[in-house]
Amino acid sequence: MSSSSEQSSVYDWDQVRQKMTQSVTLIMGGAQGTGKLAAQQLLELGCPVVIADLNAKRLAATAKEFASYGDDKLFTMPADATNPREVQALIAAIIAKFGKLNNVVYCAGAVRAQRPSLEVDGDEWDLIVNSNLKGAFLTEKAAIPEMIRAGGGSIVNMSSRAGRLSSLFLGIHYTVSKTGILGLTRHIATEFGSQGIRANSICPGGIIGERMTYLMSQLNREGDLEKLAKQSPLGRNVFEKDVVGAILFLLSDLSSFITGAIIDVNGGTLTV
Ligand SMILES: NC(=O)c1ccc[n+]([C@@H]2O[C@H](COP(=O)([O-])OP(=O)(O)OC[C@H]3O[C@@H](n4cnc5c(N)ncnc54)[C@H](O)[C@@H]3O)[C@@H](O)[C@H]2O)c1
């Protein structure tokens, strides 16, 4: 049996922090929302961060807002995750800038609200499924060889409560894309674990943030947020920082033996 002094030295906190601050993390879809907050918290910790996003204008505003963290820590580049050439160019630029890539957080994706399945056409299906799922595959396909070269790392993919159940609110394409993310993540965890790569999915409930505020105001459904909060045994809605906490945990060595897992961040509204 280990002594209490051995127990208390299980985590070398300096080492946990040092490993994080030496790791380069790409956040795809990080110009706003959860990805942006995750990027900021990593920068606060002193970690090098790359933020990529399809929306160049929004990305430029985020880069300006975060400029005080310094060029040596923050690199931003517009990229469409669904375009393999743009993704390859992004990974090449990261290697040119930092010399390595350790982690990927995939937060990118488009969304459409209140879309009955029979009104979804092929173009809308492609937009939602490609940005939420194909983009994750292409980004991680390009990143994994570099992550292996760097000695391994962590992939965090944003699924959703919709990936565990379904979302009549966000539609069949969203449900399918977020279910697909669980399979993609599981597969990567299994195929690349022996090369030091961990991959996990996060399934948040509806997050109080820019996206939700926009959707609810478009639909005049702001009152629904109160009802949503009451569904949680903890009595409130999910905040971006709740999800960012899970992201930071999965990027750090505190989760070093967790891979292929699904982390629910929903305040107990789904407990299986
Ligand atoms: N907001 C929620 O309530 C909620 C709930 C559960 C899961 N999620 C998931 O969490 C993730 C982050 O959510 P959020 O609310 O912060 O999202 P958001 O809509 O605020 O941000 C998504 C970002 O992805 C970018 N993007 C879209 N398509 C892209 C592409 N092809 N290539 C690169 N970037 C692209 C957008 O420009 C945007 O900046 C998403 O995957 C979302 O589906 C969100």
mmCIF file of C-alpha atoms and ligand atoms in Angstrom:
data_model
loop_
_atom_site.group_PDB
_atom_site.id
_atom_site.type_symbol
_atom_site.label_atom_id
_atom_site.label_comp_id
_atom_site.label_asym_id
_atom_site.label_seq_id
_atom_site.Cartn_x
_atom_site.Cartn_y
_atom_site.Cartn_z
ATOM 1 C CA MET A 1 0.000 0.000 0.000
ATOM 2 C CA SER A 2 1.317 3.468 -0.765
ATOM 3 C CA SER A 3 2.029 5.842 2.074
ATOM 4 C CA SER A 4 0.171 9.118 2.422
ATOM 5 C CA SER A 5 3.303 11.029 1.342
ATOM 6 C CA GLU A 6 3.421 8.991 -1.900
ATOM 7 C CA GLN A 7 -0.295 9.685 -2.359
ATOM 8 C CA SER A 8 0.196 13.411 -1.954
ATOM 9 C CA SER A 9 2.935 13.458 -4.602
ATOM 10 C CA VAL A 10 0.784 11.734 -7.250
ATOM 11 C CA TYR A 11 0.412 14.992 -9.158
ATOM 12 C CA ASP A 12 3.467 17.114 -9.737
ATOM 13 C CA TRP A 13 1.535 20.319 -10.388
ATOM 14 C CA ASP A 14 4.555 22.135 -11.796
ATOM 15 C CA GLN A 15 4.989 19.319 -14.287
ATOM 16 C CA VAL A 16 1.274 19.315 -15.252
ATOM 17 C CA ARG A 17 1.427 23.054 -15.835
ATOM 18 C CA GLN A 18 4.785 22.908 -17.631
ATOM 19 C CA LYS A 19 3.566 20.236 -20.051
ATOM 20 C CA MET A 20 0.490 22.332 -20.855
ATOM 21 C CA THR A 21 2.415 25.546 -21.354
ATOM 22 C CA GLN A 22 4.850 23.795 -23.688
ATOM 23 C CA SER A 23 2.076 22.273 -25.812
ATOM 24 C CA VAL A 24 0.745 23.976 -28.936
ATOM 25 C CA THR A 25 -3.049 23.754 -29.262
ATOM 26 C CA LEU A 26 -5.041 24.390 -32.432
ATOM 27 C CA ILE A 27 -8.596 25.550 -31.859
ATOM 28 C CA MET A 28 -10.622 25.177 -35.044
ATOM 29 C CA GLY A 29 -13.700 27.421 -34.947
ATOM 30 C CA GLY A 30 -12.267 29.558 -32.171
ATOM 31 C CA ALA A 31 -13.195 33.053 -33.353
ATOM 32 C CA GLN A 32 -16.224 33.103 -31.074
ATOM 33 C CA GLY A 33 -18.107 31.138 -28.438
ATOM 34 C CA THR A 34 -16.701 28.193 -26.537
ATOM 35 C CA GLY A 35 -13.589 27.879 -28.723
ATOM 36 C CA LYS A 36 -12.731 31.523 -28.157
ATOM 37 C CA LEU A 37 -13.075 31.215 -24.374
ATOM 38 C CA ALA A 38 -10.987 28.013 -24.395
ATOM 39 C CA ALA A 39 -8.291 29.846 -26.373
ATOM 40 C CA GLN A 40 -8.313 32.732 -23.923
ATOM 41 C CA GLN A 41 -8.019 30.467 -20.883
ATOM 42 C CA LEU A 42 -5.086 28.601 -22.464
ATOM 43 C CA LEU A 43 -3.422 31.948 -23.212
ATOM 44 C CA GLU A 44 -4.023 33.039 -19.597
ATOM 45 C CA LEU A 45 -2.186 29.909 -18.511
ATOM 46 C CA GLY A 46 0.727 30.816 -20.812
ATOM 47 C CA CYS A 47 0.109 28.177 -23.517
ATOM 48 C CA PRO A 48 0.794 28.720 -27.223
ATOM 49 C CA VAL A 49 -2.515 28.768 -29.102
ATOM 50 C CA VAL A 50 -3.565 28.759 -32.737
ATOM 51 C CA ILE A 51 -7.057 29.985 -33.535
ATOM 52 C CA ALA A 52 -8.446 29.154 -36.967
ATOM 53 C CA ASP A 53 -11.906 30.016 -38.257
ATOM 54 C CA LEU A 54 -13.884 30.299 -41.471
ATOM 55 C CA ASN A 55 -15.065 33.783 -40.536
ATOM 56 C CA ALA A 56 -11.989 35.926 -41.271
ATOM 57 C CA LYS A 57 -13.563 39.145 -40.043
ATOM 58 C CA ARG A 58 -14.598 37.708 -36.696
ATOM 59 C CA LEU A 59 -11.190 36.055 -36.380
ATOM 60 C CA ALA A 60 -9.422 39.376 -36.982
ATOM 61 C CA ALA A 61 -11.521 40.969 -34.212
ATOM 62 C CA THR A 62 -10.615 38.123 -31.829
ATOM 63 C CA ALA A 63 -6.922 38.420 -32.758
ATOM 64 C CA LYS A 64 -7.088 42.133 -31.954
ATOM 65 C CA GLU A 65 -8.841 41.498 -28.648
ATOM 66 C CA PHE A 66 -6.179 38.915 -27.655
ATOM 67 C CA ALA A 67 -3.175 40.857 -29.043
ATOM 68 C CA SER A 68 -1.800 41.588 -25.566
ATOM 69 C CA TYR A 69 -0.992 37.873 -25.083
ATOM 70 C CA GLY A 70 1.776 38.398 -27.646
ATOM 71 C CA ASP A 71 2.804 37.062 -31.050
ATOM 72 C CA ASP A 72 4.963 34.410 -29.443
ATOM 73 C CA LYS A 73 1.859 32.799 -27.887
ATOM 74 C CA LEU A 74 -1.011 33.522 -30.286
ATOM 75 C CA PHE A 75 -1.226 32.717 -33.975
ATOM 76 C CA THR A 76 -4.442 33.165 -35.966
ATOM 77 C CA MET A 77 -5.249 32.095 -39.497
ATOM 78 C CA PRO A 78 -8.512 31.979 -41.457
ATOM 79 C CA ALA A 79 -9.319 28.472 -42.678
ATOM 80 C CA ASP A 80 -12.314 26.491 -43.857
ATOM 81 C CA ALA A 81 -12.128 23.163 -42.035
ATOM 82 C CA THR A 82 -14.022 21.467 -44.874
ATOM 83 C CA ASN A 83 -11.358 22.407 -47.427
ATOM 84 C CA PRO A 84 -8.410 19.971 -47.324
ATOM 85 C CA ARG A 85 -6.008 22.416 -49.029
ATOM 86 C CA GLU A 86 -6.764 25.182 -46.537
ATOM 87 C CA VAL A 87 -6.383 22.763 -43.640
ATOM 88 C CA GLN A 88 -3.017 21.494 -44.937
ATOM 89 C CA ALA A 89 -1.828 25.093 -45.385
ATOM 90 C CA LEU A 90 -2.914 25.855 -41.821
ATOM 91 C CA ILE A 91 -0.992 22.909 -40.360
ATOM 92 C CA ALA A 92 2.098 23.875 -42.417
ATOM 93 C CA ALA A 93 1.836 27.458 -41.115
ATOM 94 C CA ILE A 94 1.577 26.204 -37.504
ATOM 95 C CA ILE A 95 4.740 24.123 -37.942
ATOM 96 C CA ALA A 96 6.512 27.113 -39.535
ATOM 97 C CA LYS A 97 5.458 29.301 -36.597
ATOM 98 C CA PHE A 98 5.827 27.026 -33.542
ATOM 99 C CA GLY A 99 7.778 24.020 -34.914
ATOM 100 C CA LYS A 100 5.202 21.544 -33.596
ATOM 101 C CA LEU A 101 1.532 20.800 -32.915
ATOM 102 C CA ASN A 102 0.375 18.862 -29.855
ATOM 103 C CA ASN A 103 -3.378 19.273 -29.456
ATOM 104 C CA VAL A 104 -6.526 19.927 -31.486
ATOM 105 C CA VAL A 105 -9.856 21.225 -30.206
ATOM 106 C CA TYR A 106 -12.581 21.072 -32.853
ATOM 107 C CA CYS A 107 -15.299 23.643 -32.128
ATOM 108 C CA ALA A 108 -16.229 24.583 -35.710
ATOM 109 C CA GLY A 109 -19.634 24.090 -37.184
ATOM 110 C CA ALA A 110 -22.647 25.735 -38.711
ATOM 111 C CA VAL A 111 -26.139 25.541 -37.266
ATOM 112 C CA ARG A 112 -29.708 26.149 -38.411
ATOM 113 C CA ALA A 113 -32.625 26.240 -35.995
ATOM 114 C CA GLN A 114 -36.092 24.744 -36.281
ATOM 115 C CA ARG A 115 -35.596 22.745 -39.431
ATOM 116 C CA PRO A 116 -38.165 19.958 -39.789
ATOM 117 C CA SER A 117 -36.482 16.989 -41.509
ATOM 118 C CA LEU A 118 -38.755 17.155 -44.537
ATOM 119 C CA GLU A 119 -37.619 20.727 -45.235
ATOM 120 C CA VAL A 120 -33.885 19.943 -45.169
ATOM 121 C CA ASP A 121 -32.435 19.768 -48.675
ATOM 122 C CA GLY A 122 -29.132 18.291 -49.805
ATOM 123 C CA ASP A 123 -27.266 21.603 -49.706
ATOM 124 C CA GLU A 124 -28.294 22.318 -46.137
ATOM 125 C CA TRP A 125 -27.438 18.729 -45.143
ATOM 126 C CA ASP A 126 -23.953 19.182 -46.649
ATOM 127 C CA LEU A 127 -23.412 22.533 -44.892
ATOM 128 C CA ILE A 128 -24.273 21.187 -41.441
ATOM 129 C CA VAL A 129 -22.746 17.705 -41.712
ATOM 130 C CA ASN A 130 -19.608 18.873 -43.487
ATOM 131 C CA SER A 131 -18.804 21.756 -41.135
ATOM 132 C CA ASN A 132 -19.526 19.756 -37.972
ATOM 133 C CA LEU A 133 -18.134 16.356 -38.986
ATOM 134 C CA LYS A 134 -16.122 16.257 -42.235
ATOM 135 C CA GLY A 135 -14.167 19.319 -41.070
ATOM 136 C CA ALA A 136 -13.183 17.493 -37.889
ATOM 137 C CA PHE A 137 -11.970 14.518 -39.923
ATOM 138 C CA LEU A 138 -9.962 16.686 -42.343
ATOM 139 C CA THR A 139 -8.457 18.825 -39.569
ATOM 140 C CA GLU A 140 -7.445 15.823 -37.505
ATOM 141 C CA LYS A 141 -6.218 13.851 -40.525
ATOM 142 C CA ALA A 142 -3.822 16.715 -41.269
ATOM 143 C CA ALA A 143 -2.861 17.256 -37.631
ATOM 144 C CA ILE A 144 -2.266 13.670 -36.492
ATOM 145 C CA PRO A 145 1.084 13.089 -38.291
ATOM 146 C CA GLU A 146 2.427 16.267 -36.655
ATOM 147 C CA MET A 147 0.986 15.279 -33.278
ATOM 148 C CA ILE A 148 2.734 11.911 -33.555
ATOM 149 C CA ARG A 149 5.990 13.679 -34.502
ATOM 150 C CA ALA A 150 5.553 15.843 -31.397
ATOM 151 C CA GLY A 151 5.348 12.727 -29.209
ATOM 152 C CA GLY A 152 1.562 12.545 -28.918
ATOM 153 C CA GLY A 153 -1.200 14.795 -27.715
ATOM 154 C CA SER A 154 -4.895 15.264 -27.131
ATOM 155 C CA ILE A 155 -7.843 15.741 -29.487
ATOM 156 C CA VAL A 156 -11.071 17.192 -28.112
ATOM 157 C CA ASN A 157 -14.118 17.092 -30.369
ATOM 158 C CA MET A 158 -17.294 18.992 -29.657
ATOM 159 C CA SER A 159 -20.286 16.741 -29.995
ATOM 160 C CA SER A 160 -23.525 17.673 -28.225
ATOM 161 C CA ARG A 161 -26.358 16.360 -26.111
ATOM 162 C CA ALA A 162 -27.910 16.021 -29.575
ATOM 163 C CA GLY A 163 -25.266 13.412 -30.391
ATOM 164 C CA ARG A 164 -26.383 11.308 -27.421
ATOM 165 C CA LEU A 165 -30.116 11.790 -28.060
ATOM 166 C CA SER A 166 -31.448 13.973 -30.895
ATOM 167 C CA SER A 167 -32.281 17.629 -31.352
ATOM 168 C CA LEU A 168 -35.622 18.473 -32.896
ATOM 169 C CA PHE A 169 -34.595 22.113 -32.396
ATOM 170 C CA LEU A 170 -31.397 21.962 -34.469
ATOM 171 C CA GLY A 171 -32.506 19.303 -36.915
ATOM 172 C CA ILE A 172 -31.719 15.853 -38.274
ATOM 173 C CA HIS A 173 -28.462 16.942 -39.941
ATOM 174 C CA TYR A 174 -27.164 18.320 -36.630
ATOM 175 C CA THR A 175 -28.150 15.160 -34.755
ATOM 176 C CA VAL A 176 -26.393 13.018 -37.374
ATOM 177 C CA SER A 177 -23.242 15.159 -37.427
ATOM 178 C CA LYS A 178 -22.911 15.125 -33.643
ATOM 179 C CA THR A 179 -23.521 11.362 -33.482
ATOM 180 C CA GLY A 180 -20.841 10.999 -36.169
ATOM 181 C CA ILE A 181 -18.394 12.975 -34.029
ATOM 182 C CA LEU A 182 -18.687 10.314 -31.329
ATOM 183 C CA GLY A 183 -17.731 7.607 -33.849
ATOM 184 C CA LEU A 184 -14.897 9.660 -35.354
ATOM 185 C CA THR A 185 -13.449 10.313 -31.914
ATOM 186 C CA ARG A 186 -13.791 6.685 -30.809
ATOM 187 C CA HIS A 187 -12.067 5.530 -33.987
ATOM 188 C CA ILE A 188 -9.155 7.959 -33.654
ATOM 189 C CA ALA A 189 -8.711 6.959 -29.992
ATOM 190 C CA THR A 190 -8.499 3.295 -30.992
ATOM 191 C CA GLU A 191 -6.332 3.687 -34.106
ATOM 192 C CA PHE A 192 -3.785 6.184 -32.768
ATOM 193 C CA GLY A 193 -3.655 5.459 -29.029
ATOM 194 C CA SER A 194 -0.492 3.397 -29.428
ATOM 195 C CA GLN A 195 1.161 6.508 -30.924
ATOM 196 C CA GLY A 196 0.366 8.655 -27.916
ATOM 197 C CA ILE A 197 -2.804 10.272 -29.199
ATOM 198 C CA ARG A 198 -5.851 10.555 -26.977
ATOM 199 C CA ALA A 199 -9.226 11.598 -28.389
ATOM 200 C CA ASN A 200 -12.374 12.439 -26.462
ATOM 201 C CA SER A 201 -15.775 13.993 -27.153
ATOM 202 C CA ILE A 202 -17.613 16.586 -25.124
ATOM 203 C CA CYS A 203 -21.421 16.629 -25.187
ATOM 204 C CA PRO A 204 -22.735 19.919 -23.838
ATOM 205 C CA GLY A 205 -26.376 20.762 -23.323
ATOM 206 C CA GLY A 206 -27.538 24.111 -24.715
ATOM 207 C CA ILE A 207 -24.822 26.631 -23.793
ATOM 208 C CA ILE A 208 -25.681 30.173 -22.764
ATOM 209 C CA GLY A 209 -23.474 32.008 -25.246
ATOM 210 C CA GLU A 210 -23.428 33.956 -28.499
ATOM 211 C CA ARG A 211 -24.912 31.149 -30.597
ATOM 212 C CA MET A 212 -27.822 30.415 -28.252
ATOM 213 C CA THR A 213 -28.589 34.104 -27.703
ATOM 214 C CA TYR A 214 -28.680 34.637 -31.466
ATOM 215 C CA LEU A 215 -30.896 31.613 -32.173
ATOM 216 C CA MET A 216 -33.337 32.359 -29.362
ATOM 217 C CA SER A 217 -33.703 36.014 -30.324
ATOM 218 C CA GLN A 218 -34.264 35.068 -33.986
ATOM 219 C CA LEU A 219 -37.094 32.794 -32.896
ATOM 220 C CA ASN A 220 -38.414 35.007 -30.067
ATOM 221 C CA ARG A 221 -37.901 32.114 -27.662
ATOM 222 C CA GLU A 222 -35.760 33.774 -24.967
ATOM 223 C CA GLY A 223 -38.278 32.552 -22.322
ATOM 224 C CA ASP A 224 -37.359 28.923 -23.119
ATOM 225 C CA LEU A 225 -33.967 29.347 -21.432
ATOM 226 C CA GLU A 226 -35.610 29.556 -18.006
ATOM 227 C CA LYS A 227 -37.541 26.333 -18.671
ATOM 228 C CA LEU A 228 -34.319 24.685 -19.841
ATOM 229 C CA ALA A 229 -32.549 25.642 -16.613
ATOM 230 C CA LYS A 230 -35.261 23.959 -14.544
ATOM 231 C CA GLN A 231 -34.554 20.604 -16.257
ATOM 232 C CA SER A 232 -31.160 20.426 -14.546
ATOM 233 C CA PRO A 233 -30.903 19.021 -11.010
ATOM 234 C CA LEU A 234 -28.311 21.763 -10.526
ATOM 235 C CA GLY A 235 -30.943 24.344 -11.447
ATOM 236 C CA ARG A 236 -29.193 26.348 -14.122
ATOM 237 C CA ASN A 237 -28.123 26.301 -17.757
ATOM 238 C CA VAL A 238 -24.694 25.381 -19.128
ATOM 239 C CA PHE A 239 -22.203 28.241 -19.378
ATOM 240 C CA GLU A 240 -19.271 28.349 -21.797
ATOM 241 C CA LYS A 241 -16.870 28.142 -18.858
ATOM 242 C CA ASP A 242 -18.383 24.776 -17.830
ATOM 243 C CA VAL A 243 -17.440 23.378 -21.236
ATOM 244 C CA VAL A 244 -14.034 25.071 -21.212
ATOM 245 C CA GLY A 245 -13.293 23.366 -17.873
ATOM 246 C CA ALA A 246 -13.834 19.988 -19.541
ATOM 247 C CA ILE A 247 -11.667 21.014 -22.523
ATOM 248 C CA LEU A 248 -8.763 22.074 -20.280
ATOM 249 C CA PHE A 249 -9.028 18.828 -18.293
ATOM 250 C CA LEU A 250 -8.941 16.743 -21.489
ATOM 251 C CA LEU A 251 -5.936 18.683 -22.825
ATOM 252 C CA SER A 252 -3.996 18.273 -19.588
ATOM 253 C CA ASP A 253 -2.217 15.259 -18.177
ATOM 254 C CA LEU A 254 -4.886 15.098 -15.453
ATOM 255 C CA SER A 255 -6.817 13.053 -18.050
ATOM 256 C CA SER A 256 -3.796 11.068 -19.280
ATOM 257 C CA PHE A 257 -5.632 7.699 -19.102
ATOM 258 C CA ILE A 258 -8.918 8.935 -20.547
ATOM 259 C CA THR A 259 -9.434 8.287 -24.246
ATOM 260 C CA GLY A 260 -12.394 7.404 -26.463
ATOM 261 C CA ALA A 261 -14.645 8.829 -23.758
ATOM 262 C CA ILE A 262 -17.761 10.966 -23.909
ATOM 263 C CA ILE A 263 -17.857 13.743 -21.340
ATOM 264 C CA ASP A 264 -21.366 15.108 -20.755
ATOM 265 C CA VAL A 265 -21.538 18.748 -19.667
ATOM 266 C CA ASN A 266 -25.272 19.192 -19.171
ATOM 267 C CA GLY A 267 -25.915 19.757 -15.477
ATOM 268 C CA GLY A 268 -27.419 16.288 -15.117
ATOM 269 C CA THR A 269 -30.158 16.598 -17.732
ATOM 270 C CA LEU A 270 -28.935 13.315 -19.223
ATOM 271 C CA THR A 271 -27.531 10.815 -16.758
ATOM 272 C CA VAL A 272 -26.835 7.584 -18.636
HETATM 273 N N1 LIG B 1 -23.843 26.556 -28.286
HETATM 274 C C1 LIG B 1 -24.465 25.470 -27.818
HETATM 275 O O1 LIG B 1 -25.523 25.542 -27.184
HETATM 276 C C2 LIG B 1 -23.852 24.099 -28.065
HETATM 277 C C3 LIG B 1 -24.397 22.982 -27.430
HETATM 278 C C4 LIG B 1 -23.833 21.732 -27.666
HETATM 279 C C5 LIG B 1 -22.756 21.600 -28.532
HETATM 280 N N2 LIG B 1 -22.240 22.722 -29.124
HETATM 281 C C6 LIG B 1 -21.111 22.545 -30.029
HETATM 282 O O2 LIG B 1 -19.966 23.164 -29.458
HETATM 283 C C7 LIG B 1 -19.164 23.740 -30.496
HETATM 284 C C8 LIG B 1 -18.952 25.220 -30.202
HETATM 285 O O3 LIG B 1 -20.220 25.832 -30.065
HETATM 286 P P1 LIG B 1 -20.365 27.420 -30.020
HETATM 287 O O4 LIG B 1 -21.720 27.725 -29.520
HETATM 288 O O5 LIG B 1 -19.179 28.009 -29.358
HETATM 289 O O6 LIG B 1 -20.330 27.719 -31.593
HETATM 290 P P2 LIG B 1 -20.327 29.125 -32.370
HETATM 291 O O7 LIG B 1 -21.396 29.049 -33.406
HETATM 292 O O8 LIG B 1 -20.377 30.262 -31.397
HETATM 293 O O9 LIG B 1 -18.874 29.112 -33.074
HETATM 294 C C9 LIG B 1 -18.570 28.216 -34.089
HETATM 295 C C10 LIG B 1 -17.437 28.806 -34.909
HETATM 296 O O10 LIG B 1 -17.143 27.870 -35.958
HETATM 297 C C11 LIG B 1 -16.839 28.632 -37.112
HETATM 298 N N3 LIG B 1 -17.022 27.778 -38.301
HETATM 299 C C12 LIG B 1 -18.183 27.387 -38.864
HETATM 300 N N4 LIG B 1 -17.936 26.613 -39.943
HETATM 301 C C13 LIG B 1 -16.583 26.517 -40.057
HETATM 302 C C14 LIG B 1 -15.709 25.874 -40.974
HETATM 303 N N5 LIG B 1 -16.179 25.170 -42.017
HETATM 304 N N6 LIG B 1 -14.365 25.985 -40.793
HETATM 305 C C15 LIG B 1 -13.872 26.716 -39.747
HETATM 306 N N7 LIG B 1 -14.657 27.359 -38.863
HETATM 307 C C16 LIG B 1 -15.996 27.266 -39.003
HETATM 308 C C17 LIG B 1 -17.794 29.818 -37.067
HETATM 309 O O11 LIG B 1 -17.329 30.878 -37.876
HETATM 310 C C18 LIG B 1 -17.790 30.151 -35.574
HETATM 311 O O12 LIG B 1 -16.812 31.119 -35.254
HETATM 312 C C19 LIG B 1 -19.905 23.459 -31.803
HETATM 313 O O13 LIG B 1 -19.397 22.266 -32.345
HETATM 314 C C20 LIG B 1 -21.321 23.241 -31.353
HETATM 315 O O14 LIG B 1 -22.062 22.429 -32.249
HETATM 316 C C21 LIG B 1 -22.761 23.969 -28.899
#
